[in-house]
Amino acid sequence: MNIPKLKNLDKNNFFLMAGSCAIENRDLAFEIAEKIKGITDQFGIPFIFKGSYRKANRTKLNSFTGIGDIPALEILKEVGEYYDLPTVTDIHESDEAAMAAPYVDVLQIPAFLCRQTDLLAAAAKTGKAVNIKKGQFMSGPSMGFAVEKVLHENPNAQVFLTDRGNSFGYGDLVVDYRNIPEMQAHGVPVVMDCTHSLQQPNQGTGVTGGKPQLIETIAKAAIAVGADGLFIETHPNPAVAKSDGANMLPLDKLEALLEKLVRVRQAIV
């Protein structure tokens, strides 16, 4: 993987994409980045800081969507420069690719949009790395076409795929770990999203639920199967997070979890 500022990349270890769901404010972003960087430096885990500058996919009309696109993107850029970290954020429409690209190192395609050809092409044309989340309605083998769309526009693009579970009924998800090796067969690194895969979407209350107590289970299994990276949303106090608090990992539990996962990785390499 060739992402600027991605340090300590080692085939014997996984990389981590982590941060809060949304950029809520500058102080919180810096607090989370500093804490995660300290932990990942300790364990030699390459780290990409994650934060969404806007939440376009929300259940209710009055749900929090962001603090403003450019202010949030400027915070992401500042975090990346201050801590010398690569950063990743979601884009939702084709014209957002060029807007977001100057601020981050990786453009992420949300799961619901992984088939949007124009969006994938726009991300590829920026020259940034592209992380495509597997749709909840997609199989691992079918994601090869999404990779193909990016590489058609930019044959040198760095692409990786992220699994975040598959729809299981109307309000739950289930992880099919066959998707990890099946997506690796496309010749790209594969990430397991350990928090969104535990969402309970489309609840009648209008607020997405989750099962954060199973984050460790999802993460351990993914590493054991051979995932190249993990995606974990984390927050000092998920109960007051403005987005996806129901399935985020409390920040103070991250170190113990990563310590276990490093041992799992060492056991299988």
PDB file of C-alpha atoms in Angstrom:
ATOM      1  CA  MET A   1       0.000   0.000   0.000  1.00  0.00           C
ATOM      2  CA  ASN A   2       1.389   3.369  -0.987  1.00  0.00           C
ATOM      3  CA  ILE A   3      -0.455   6.068   0.943  1.00  0.00           C
ATOM      4  CA  PRO A   4       1.517   9.184   1.882  1.00  0.00           C
ATOM      5  CA  LYS A   5       2.258   9.407   5.606  1.00  0.00           C
ATOM      6  CA  LEU A   6       1.189   5.784   6.279  1.00  0.00           C
ATOM      7  CA  LYS A   7       3.984   4.686   8.590  1.00  0.00           C
ATOM      8  CA  ASN A   8       5.276   1.316   9.804  1.00  0.00           C
ATOM      9  CA  LEU A   9       3.410  -0.681   7.165  1.00  0.00           C
ATOM     10  CA  ASP A  10       4.263  -4.302   7.838  1.00  0.00           C
ATOM     11  CA  LYS A  11       2.728  -7.434   6.347  1.00  0.00           C
ATOM     12  CA  ASN A  12       2.964  -8.976   9.808  1.00  0.00           C
ATOM     13  CA  ASN A  13       0.570  -6.390  11.230  1.00  0.00           C
ATOM     14  CA  PHE A  14      -2.781  -4.900  10.286  1.00  0.00           C
ATOM     15  CA  PHE A  15      -3.451  -1.208   9.718  1.00  0.00           C
ATOM     16  CA  LEU A  16      -6.155   0.782  11.473  1.00  0.00           C
ATOM     17  CA  MET A  17      -8.634   3.337  10.186  1.00  0.00           C
ATOM     18  CA  ALA A  18     -10.165   4.976  13.238  1.00  0.00           C
ATOM     19  CA  GLY A  19     -11.719   8.135  14.608  1.00  0.00           C
ATOM     20  CA  SER A  20     -15.119   9.502  15.446  1.00  0.00           C
ATOM     21  CA  CYS A  21     -18.028   9.067  13.067  1.00  0.00           C
ATOM     22  CA  ALA A  22     -18.292  12.778  12.289  1.00  0.00           C
ATOM     23  CA  ILE A  23     -16.066  15.789  12.801  1.00  0.00           C
ATOM     24  CA  GLU A  24     -17.904  17.453  15.693  1.00  0.00           C
ATOM     25  CA  ASN A  25     -15.328  20.082  16.608  1.00  0.00           C
ATOM     26  CA  ARG A  26     -11.579  20.708  16.507  1.00  0.00           C
ATOM     27  CA  ASP A  27     -10.798  19.867  20.135  1.00  0.00           C
ATOM     28  CA  LEU A  28     -12.520  16.496  19.975  1.00  0.00           C
ATOM     29  CA  ALA A  29     -10.819  15.558  16.708  1.00  0.00           C
ATOM     30  CA  PHE A  30      -7.399  16.379  18.156  1.00  0.00           C
ATOM     31  CA  GLU A  31      -8.165  14.520  21.395  1.00  0.00           C
ATOM     32  CA  ILE A  32      -9.146  11.364  19.554  1.00  0.00           C
ATOM     33  CA  ALA A  33      -6.271  11.530  17.055  1.00  0.00           C
ATOM     34  CA  GLU A  34      -3.679  12.042  19.792  1.00  0.00           C
ATOM     35  CA  LYS A  35      -4.986   9.143  21.856  1.00  0.00           C
ATOM     36  CA  ILE A  36      -5.144   6.712  18.942  1.00  0.00           C
ATOM     37  CA  LYS A  37      -1.739   7.754  17.610  1.00  0.00           C
ATOM     38  CA  GLY A  38      -0.170   7.076  21.004  1.00  0.00           C
ATOM     39  CA  ILE A  39      -1.682   3.597  21.120  1.00  0.00           C
ATOM     40  CA  THR A  40      -0.893   2.654  17.534  1.00  0.00           C
ATOM     41  CA  ASP A  41       2.685   3.920  17.836  1.00  0.00           C
ATOM     42  CA  GLN A  42       3.062   1.693  20.897  1.00  0.00           C
ATOM     43  CA  PHE A  43       1.946  -1.400  18.977  1.00  0.00           C
ATOM     44  CA  GLY A  44       3.470  -0.518  15.613  1.00  0.00           C
ATOM     45  CA  ILE A  45       0.074  -0.331  13.918  1.00  0.00           C
ATOM     46  CA  PRO A  46      -0.144   1.938  10.852  1.00  0.00           C
ATOM     47  CA  PHE A  47      -2.940   4.441  11.495  1.00  0.00           C
ATOM     48  CA  ILE A  48      -5.267   6.433   9.219  1.00  0.00           C
ATOM     49  CA  PHE A  49      -7.383   9.027  11.037  1.00  0.00           C
ATOM     50  CA  LYS A  50     -11.058   8.955  10.060  1.00  0.00           C
ATOM     51  CA  GLY A  51     -13.709  11.628  10.276  1.00  0.00           C
ATOM     52  CA  SER A  52     -16.730  12.414   8.117  1.00  0.00           C
ATOM     53  CA  TYR A  53     -16.998  16.086   7.167  1.00  0.00           C
ATOM     54  CA  ARG A  54     -20.677  15.558   6.464  1.00  0.00           C
ATOM     55  CA  LYS A  55     -23.176  12.812   7.286  1.00  0.00           C
ATOM     56  CA  ALA A  56     -25.373  12.592   4.220  1.00  0.00           C
ATOM     57  CA  ASN A  57     -27.104   9.316   5.096  1.00  0.00           C
ATOM     58  CA  ARG A  58     -29.271   9.983   8.141  1.00  0.00           C
ATOM     59  CA  THR A  59     -32.520   8.397   9.246  1.00  0.00           C
ATOM     60  CA  LYS A  60     -34.335  11.529  10.404  1.00  0.00           C
ATOM     61  CA  LEU A  61     -34.565  14.918   8.754  1.00  0.00           C
ATOM     62  CA  ASN A  62     -33.308  16.739  11.855  1.00  0.00           C
ATOM     63  CA  SER A  63     -30.334  14.421  12.550  1.00  0.00           C
ATOM     64  CA  PHE A  64     -26.878  16.016  12.844  1.00  0.00           C
ATOM     65  CA  THR A  65     -25.148  16.227   9.481  1.00  0.00           C
ATOM     66  CA  GLY A  66     -22.021  18.269  10.236  1.00  0.00           C
ATOM     67  CA  ILE A  67     -20.453  21.571  11.201  1.00  0.00           C
ATOM     68  CA  GLY A  68     -20.023  22.693   7.590  1.00  0.00           C
ATOM     69  CA  ASP A  69     -18.048  21.026   4.811  1.00  0.00           C
ATOM     70  CA  ILE A  70     -15.006  23.266   4.616  1.00  0.00           C
ATOM     71  CA  PRO A  71     -14.626  23.847   8.381  1.00  0.00           C
ATOM     72  CA  ALA A  72     -14.704  20.070   8.956  1.00  0.00           C
ATOM     73  CA  LEU A  73     -12.304  19.362   6.087  1.00  0.00           C
ATOM     74  CA  GLU A  74      -9.905  22.002   7.431  1.00  0.00           C
ATOM     75  CA  ILE A  75      -9.909  20.227  10.801  1.00  0.00           C
ATOM     76  CA  LEU A  76      -9.113  16.935   9.077  1.00  0.00           C
ATOM     77  CA  LYS A  77      -6.226  18.531   7.209  1.00  0.00           C
ATOM     78  CA  GLU A  78      -4.927  20.164  10.374  1.00  0.00           C
ATOM     79  CA  VAL A  79      -5.011  16.876  12.284  1.00  0.00           C
ATOM     80  CA  GLY A  80      -3.166  15.127   9.463  1.00  0.00           C
ATOM     81  CA  GLU A  81      -0.461  17.762   9.296  1.00  0.00           C
ATOM     82  CA  TYR A  82      -0.017  18.156  13.059  1.00  0.00           C
ATOM     83  CA  TYR A  83       0.303  14.446  13.804  1.00  0.00           C
ATOM     84  CA  ASP A  84       1.822  13.483  10.426  1.00  0.00           C
ATOM     85  CA  LEU A  85      -1.054  11.084   9.780  1.00  0.00           C
ATOM     86  CA  PRO A  86      -2.961  10.108   6.641  1.00  0.00           C
ATOM     87  CA  THR A  87      -6.655  10.965   6.848  1.00  0.00           C
ATOM     88  CA  VAL A  88      -9.837   9.584   5.317  1.00  0.00           C
ATOM     89  CA  THR A  89     -13.325  10.981   4.815  1.00  0.00           C
ATOM     90  CA  ASP A  90     -16.503  10.005   2.966  1.00  0.00           C
ATOM     91  CA  ILE A  91     -17.738  11.617  -0.211  1.00  0.00           C
ATOM     92  CA  HIS A  92     -21.324  11.307  -1.406  1.00  0.00           C
ATOM     93  CA  GLU A  93     -21.630  12.963  -4.806  1.00  0.00           C
ATOM     94  CA  SER A  94     -19.252  13.252  -7.731  1.00  0.00           C
ATOM     95  CA  ASP A  95     -18.546  16.954  -7.289  1.00  0.00           C
ATOM     96  CA  GLU A  96     -17.442  16.381  -3.687  1.00  0.00           C
ATOM     97  CA  ALA A  97     -14.378  14.400  -4.784  1.00  0.00           C
ATOM     98  CA  ALA A  98     -12.476  17.430  -6.075  1.00  0.00           C
ATOM     99  CA  MET A  99     -13.619  19.484  -3.081  1.00  0.00           C
ATOM    100  CA  ALA A 100     -12.439  16.988  -0.445  1.00  0.00           C
ATOM    101  CA  ALA A 101      -9.275  15.707  -2.138  1.00  0.00           C
ATOM    102  CA  PRO A 102      -6.974  18.632  -1.175  1.00  0.00           C
ATOM    103  CA  TYR A 103      -7.710  18.031   2.510  1.00  0.00           C
ATOM    104  CA  VAL A 104      -7.309  14.248   2.908  1.00  0.00           C
ATOM    105  CA  ASP A 105      -5.262  11.286   1.723  1.00  0.00           C
ATOM    106  CA  VAL A 106      -8.060   8.752   1.224  1.00  0.00           C
ATOM    107  CA  LEU A 107     -11.544   9.249  -0.227  1.00  0.00           C
ATOM    108  CA  GLN A 108     -14.111   6.794   1.081  1.00  0.00           C
ATOM    109  CA  ILE A 109     -17.144   5.625  -0.865  1.00  0.00           C
ATOM    110  CA  PRO A 110     -20.085   4.874   1.460  1.00  0.00           C
ATOM    111  CA  ALA A 111     -21.583   1.392   1.280  1.00  0.00           C
ATOM    112  CA  PHE A 112     -24.920   2.541  -0.119  1.00  0.00           C
ATOM    113  CA  LEU A 113     -23.049   4.255  -2.986  1.00  0.00           C
ATOM    114  CA  CYS A 114     -20.529   1.575  -3.936  1.00  0.00           C
ATOM    115  CA  ARG A 115     -22.202   0.982  -7.326  1.00  0.00           C
ATOM    116  CA  GLN A 116     -22.275   4.673  -8.313  1.00  0.00           C
ATOM    117  CA  THR A 117     -20.028   4.705 -11.365  1.00  0.00           C
ATOM    118  CA  ASP A 118     -19.649   8.483 -11.635  1.00  0.00           C
ATOM    119  CA  LEU A 119     -18.757   8.773  -7.949  1.00  0.00           C
ATOM    120  CA  LEU A 120     -16.096   6.072  -8.184  1.00  0.00           C
ATOM    121  CA  ALA A 121     -14.670   7.645 -11.319  1.00  0.00           C
ATOM    122  CA  ALA A 122     -14.550  11.096  -9.728  1.00  0.00           C
ATOM    123  CA  ALA A 123     -12.699   9.739  -6.705  1.00  0.00           C
ATOM    124  CA  ALA A 124     -10.207   7.929  -8.934  1.00  0.00           C
ATOM    125  CA  LYS A 125      -9.488  11.044 -10.991  1.00  0.00           C
ATOM    126  CA  THR A 126      -8.281  12.950  -7.913  1.00  0.00           C
ATOM    127  CA  GLY A 127      -5.280  10.645  -7.573  1.00  0.00           C
ATOM    128  CA  LYS A 128      -6.117   9.975  -3.927  1.00  0.00           C
ATOM    129  CA  ALA A 129      -6.407   6.477  -2.475  1.00  0.00           C
ATOM    130  CA  VAL A 130      -9.976   5.177  -2.621  1.00  0.00           C
ATOM    131  CA  ASN A 131     -11.612   3.052   0.059  1.00  0.00           C
ATOM    132  CA  ILE A 132     -14.842   1.464  -1.175  1.00  0.00           C
ATOM    133  CA  LYS A 133     -17.205   0.134   1.443  1.00  0.00           C
ATOM    134  CA  LYS A 134     -19.006  -3.015   0.365  1.00  0.00           C
ATOM    135  CA  GLY A 135     -22.719  -2.447   0.102  1.00  0.00           C
ATOM    136  CA  GLN A 136     -24.873  -4.271   2.628  1.00  0.00           C
ATOM    137  CA  PHE A 137     -26.574  -5.804  -0.405  1.00  0.00           C
ATOM    138  CA  MET A 138     -23.365  -6.887  -2.181  1.00  0.00           C
ATOM    139  CA  SER A 139     -21.226 -10.026  -2.184  1.00  0.00           C
ATOM    140  CA  GLY A 140     -17.430 -10.054  -1.987  1.00  0.00           C
ATOM    141  CA  PRO A 141     -16.952 -11.274  -5.570  1.00  0.00           C
ATOM    142  CA  SER A 142     -19.301  -8.589  -6.960  1.00  0.00           C
ATOM    143  CA  MET A 143     -17.121  -5.823  -5.482  1.00  0.00           C
ATOM    144  CA  GLY A 144     -14.554  -6.553  -8.158  1.00  0.00           C
ATOM    145  CA  PHE A 145     -16.583  -4.393 -10.516  1.00  0.00           C
ATOM    146  CA  ALA A 146     -16.257  -1.408  -8.187  1.00  0.00           C
ATOM    147  CA  VAL A 147     -12.486  -1.865  -8.145  1.00  0.00           C
ATOM    148  CA  GLU A 148     -12.537  -2.149 -11.920  1.00  0.00           C
ATOM    149  CA  LYS A 149     -14.358   1.192 -12.260  1.00  0.00           C
ATOM    150  CA  VAL A 150     -11.714   2.998 -10.201  1.00  0.00           C
ATOM    151  CA  LEU A 151      -8.794   1.403 -12.036  1.00  0.00           C
ATOM    152  CA  HIS A 152     -10.372   2.182 -15.395  1.00  0.00           C
ATOM    153  CA  GLU A 153     -10.130   5.893 -14.599  1.00  0.00           C
ATOM    154  CA  ASN A 154      -6.770   5.671 -12.857  1.00  0.00           C
ATOM    155  CA  PRO A 155      -4.761   2.461 -13.437  1.00  0.00           C
ATOM    156  CA  ASN A 156      -2.320   3.502 -10.716  1.00  0.00           C
ATOM    157  CA  ALA A 157      -4.973   4.152  -8.071  1.00  0.00           C
ATOM    158  CA  GLN A 158      -4.528   2.711  -4.613  1.00  0.00           C
ATOM    159  CA  VAL A 159      -7.808   0.932  -3.878  1.00  0.00           C
ATOM    160  CA  PHE A 160      -8.999  -1.003  -0.884  1.00  0.00           C
ATOM    161  CA  LEU A 161     -12.314  -2.556   0.054  1.00  0.00           C
ATOM    162  CA  THR A 162     -14.099  -2.500   3.407  1.00  0.00           C
ATOM    163  CA  ASP A 163     -16.674  -5.009   4.588  1.00  0.00           C
ATOM    164  CA  ARG A 164     -19.392  -3.701   6.926  1.00  0.00           C
ATOM    165  CA  GLY A 165     -21.777  -6.632   7.035  1.00  0.00           C
ATOM    166  CA  ASN A 166     -24.791  -7.633   4.994  1.00  0.00           C
ATOM    167  CA  SER A 167     -28.448  -6.802   5.556  1.00  0.00           C
ATOM    168  CA  PHE A 168     -30.177  -9.445   7.635  1.00  0.00           C
ATOM    169  CA  GLY A 169     -33.866  -8.725   7.691  1.00  0.00           C
ATOM    170  CA  TYR A 170     -35.082  -5.160   8.062  1.00  0.00           C
ATOM    171  CA  GLY A 171     -33.085  -3.943  11.053  1.00  0.00           C
ATOM    172  CA  ASP A 172     -29.933  -5.988  11.501  1.00  0.00           C
ATOM    173  CA  LEU A 173     -26.656  -6.965   9.833  1.00  0.00           C
ATOM    174  CA  VAL A 174     -24.597 -10.122   9.756  1.00  0.00           C
ATOM    175  CA  VAL A 175     -20.925 -10.539   8.802  1.00  0.00           C
ATOM    176  CA  ASP A 176     -20.020 -13.198   6.245  1.00  0.00           C
ATOM    177  CA  TYR A 177     -16.280 -13.683   6.699  1.00  0.00           C
ATOM    178  CA  ARG A 178     -16.003 -15.378   3.310  1.00  0.00           C
ATOM    179  CA  ASN A 179     -16.095 -11.861   1.917  1.00  0.00           C
ATOM    180  CA  ILE A 180     -12.594 -11.085   3.239  1.00  0.00           C
ATOM    181  CA  PRO A 181     -10.646 -13.613   1.129  1.00  0.00           C
ATOM    182  CA  GLU A 182     -13.096 -13.196  -1.752  1.00  0.00           C
ATOM    183  CA  MET A 183     -12.418  -9.456  -1.886  1.00  0.00           C
ATOM    184  CA  GLN A 184      -8.673  -9.970  -1.435  1.00  0.00           C
ATOM    185  CA  ALA A 185      -8.861 -12.048  -4.605  1.00  0.00           C
ATOM    186  CA  HIS A 186      -9.436  -8.758  -6.452  1.00  0.00           C
ATOM    187  CA  GLY A 187      -5.814  -7.877  -5.623  1.00  0.00           C
ATOM    188  CA  VAL A 188      -6.575  -5.139  -3.082  1.00  0.00           C
ATOM    189  CA  PRO A 189      -6.226  -4.811   0.705  1.00  0.00           C
ATOM    190  CA  VAL A 190      -9.409  -5.626   2.615  1.00  0.00           C
ATOM    191  CA  VAL A 191     -10.590  -3.891   5.784  1.00  0.00           C
ATOM    192  CA  MET A 192     -13.202  -5.023   8.305  1.00  0.00           C
ATOM    193  CA  ASP A 193     -15.471  -2.304   9.639  1.00  0.00           C
ATOM    194  CA  CYS A 194     -15.925  -3.542  13.202  1.00  0.00           C
ATOM    195  CA  THR A 195     -18.419  -0.897  14.282  1.00  0.00           C
ATOM    196  CA  HIS A 196     -20.807  -0.270  11.372  1.00  0.00           C
ATOM    197  CA  SER A 197     -21.148  -4.039  10.914  1.00  0.00           C
ATOM    198  CA  LEU A 198     -22.851  -4.026  14.319  1.00  0.00           C
ATOM    199  CA  GLN A 199     -25.402  -1.372  13.454  1.00  0.00           C
ATOM    200  CA  GLN A 200     -29.110  -2.033  13.778  1.00  0.00           C
ATOM    201  CA  PRO A 201     -30.336   0.361  11.085  1.00  0.00           C
ATOM    202  CA  ASN A 202     -33.797   1.588  10.189  1.00  0.00           C
ATOM    203  CA  GLN A 203     -35.232   1.404  13.680  1.00  0.00           C
ATOM    204  CA  GLY A 204     -38.762   2.655  14.185  1.00  0.00           C
ATOM    205  CA  THR A 205     -37.461   5.298  16.577  1.00  0.00           C
ATOM    206  CA  GLY A 206     -35.515   6.943  13.761  1.00  0.00           C
ATOM    207  CA  VAL A 207     -32.243   6.390  15.656  1.00  0.00           C
ATOM    208  CA  THR A 208     -29.868   3.652  14.501  1.00  0.00           C
ATOM    209  CA  GLY A 209     -29.104   1.048  17.149  1.00  0.00           C
ATOM    210  CA  GLY A 210     -26.046  -1.121  17.604  1.00  0.00           C
ATOM    211  CA  LYS A 211     -24.272  -3.891  19.511  1.00  0.00           C
ATOM    212  CA  PRO A 212     -20.910  -2.398  20.526  1.00  0.00           C
ATOM    213  CA  GLN A 213     -20.333  -5.214  23.018  1.00  0.00           C
ATOM    214  CA  LEU A 214     -19.536  -7.421  20.007  1.00  0.00           C
ATOM    215  CA  ILE A 215     -16.838  -5.174  18.499  1.00  0.00           C
ATOM    216  CA  GLU A 216     -14.080  -7.357  19.947  1.00  0.00           C
ATOM    217  CA  THR A 217     -15.719 -10.482  18.517  1.00  0.00           C
ATOM    218  CA  ILE A 218     -15.959  -8.997  15.015  1.00  0.00           C
ATOM    219  CA  ALA A 219     -12.389  -7.671  15.161  1.00  0.00           C
ATOM    220  CA  LYS A 220     -10.813 -10.898  16.430  1.00  0.00           C
ATOM    221  CA  ALA A 221     -12.559 -12.962  13.789  1.00  0.00           C
ATOM    222  CA  ALA A 222     -11.521 -10.557  11.019  1.00  0.00           C
ATOM    223  CA  ILE A 223      -7.867 -10.669  12.020  1.00  0.00           C
ATOM    224  CA  ALA A 224      -7.983 -14.455  12.326  1.00  0.00           C
ATOM    225  CA  VAL A 225      -9.413 -14.708   8.801  1.00  0.00           C
ATOM    226  CA  GLY A 226      -6.614 -12.465   7.506  1.00  0.00           C
ATOM    227  CA  ALA A 227      -8.048  -8.971   7.093  1.00  0.00           C
ATOM    228  CA  ASP A 228      -5.401  -6.430   6.089  1.00  0.00           C
ATOM    229  CA  GLY A 229      -6.921  -3.640   8.154  1.00  0.00           C
ATOM    230  CA  LEU A 230      -9.616  -2.715  10.636  1.00  0.00           C
ATOM    231  CA  PHE A 231     -12.022   0.214  10.688  1.00  0.00           C
ATOM    232  CA  ILE A 232     -13.203   1.278  14.147  1.00  0.00           C
ATOM    233  CA  GLU A 233     -15.203   4.348  15.078  1.00  0.00           C
ATOM    234  CA  THR A 234     -14.432   5.515  18.592  1.00  0.00           C
ATOM    235  CA  HIS A 235     -15.383   8.392  20.873  1.00  0.00           C
ATOM    236  CA  PRO A 236     -14.537   9.435  24.456  1.00  0.00           C
ATOM    237  CA  ASN A 237     -18.243   9.279  25.301  1.00  0.00           C
ATOM    238  CA  PRO A 238     -20.335   7.491  22.642  1.00  0.00           C
ATOM    239  CA  ALA A 239     -23.529   8.326  24.528  1.00  0.00           C
ATOM    240  CA  VAL A 240     -23.176  11.998  23.551  1.00  0.00           C
ATOM    241  CA  ALA A 241     -21.709  11.480  20.069  1.00  0.00           C
ATOM    242  CA  LYS A 242     -23.627  13.340  17.397  1.00  0.00           C
ATOM    243  CA  SER A 243     -23.632  10.374  15.016  1.00  0.00           C
ATOM    244  CA  ASP A 244     -23.507   6.566  15.350  1.00  0.00           C
ATOM    245  CA  GLY A 245     -22.938   6.617  19.096  1.00  0.00           C
ATOM    246  CA  ALA A 246     -24.894   3.379  19.495  1.00  0.00           C
ATOM    247  CA  ASN A 247     -22.222   1.277  17.812  1.00  0.00           C
ATOM    248  CA  MET A 248     -18.988   3.149  18.601  1.00  0.00           C
ATOM    249  CA  LEU A 249     -16.196   1.865  20.815  1.00  0.00           C
ATOM    250  CA  PRO A 250     -15.445   3.936  23.930  1.00  0.00           C
ATOM    251  CA  LEU A 251     -12.016   5.460  23.382  1.00  0.00           C
ATOM    252  CA  ASP A 252     -10.706   4.194  26.714  1.00  0.00           C
ATOM    253  CA  LYS A 253     -11.278   0.587  25.570  1.00  0.00           C
ATOM    254  CA  LEU A 254      -9.253   0.853  22.363  1.00  0.00           C
ATOM    255  CA  GLU A 255      -5.813   0.104  23.799  1.00  0.00           C
ATOM    256  CA  ALA A 256      -6.820  -3.185  25.424  1.00  0.00           C
ATOM    257  CA  LEU A 257      -8.609  -4.280  22.266  1.00  0.00           C
ATOM    258  CA  LEU A 258      -5.663  -3.512  19.981  1.00  0.00           C
ATOM    259  CA  GLU A 259      -3.270  -5.315  22.307  1.00  0.00           C
ATOM    260  CA  LYS A 260      -5.361  -8.480  21.963  1.00  0.00           C
ATOM    261  CA  LEU A 261      -5.660  -8.087  18.207  1.00  0.00           C
ATOM    262  CA  VAL A 262      -1.898  -7.714  17.757  1.00  0.00           C
ATOM    263  CA  ARG A 263      -1.465 -11.020  19.592  1.00  0.00           C
ATOM    264  CA  VAL A 264      -4.028 -12.675  17.343  1.00  0.00           C
ATOM    265  CA  ARG A 265      -2.223 -11.368  14.276  1.00  0.00           C
ATOM    266  CA  GLN A 266       1.118 -12.608  15.552  1.00  0.00           C
ATOM    267  CA  ALA A 267      -0.367 -16.041  16.123  1.00  0.00           C
ATOM    268  CA  ILE A 268      -1.454 -16.494  12.510  1.00  0.00           C
ATOM    269  CA  VAL A 269       1.433 -15.028  10.493  1.00  0.00           C
TER     270      VAL A 269
END
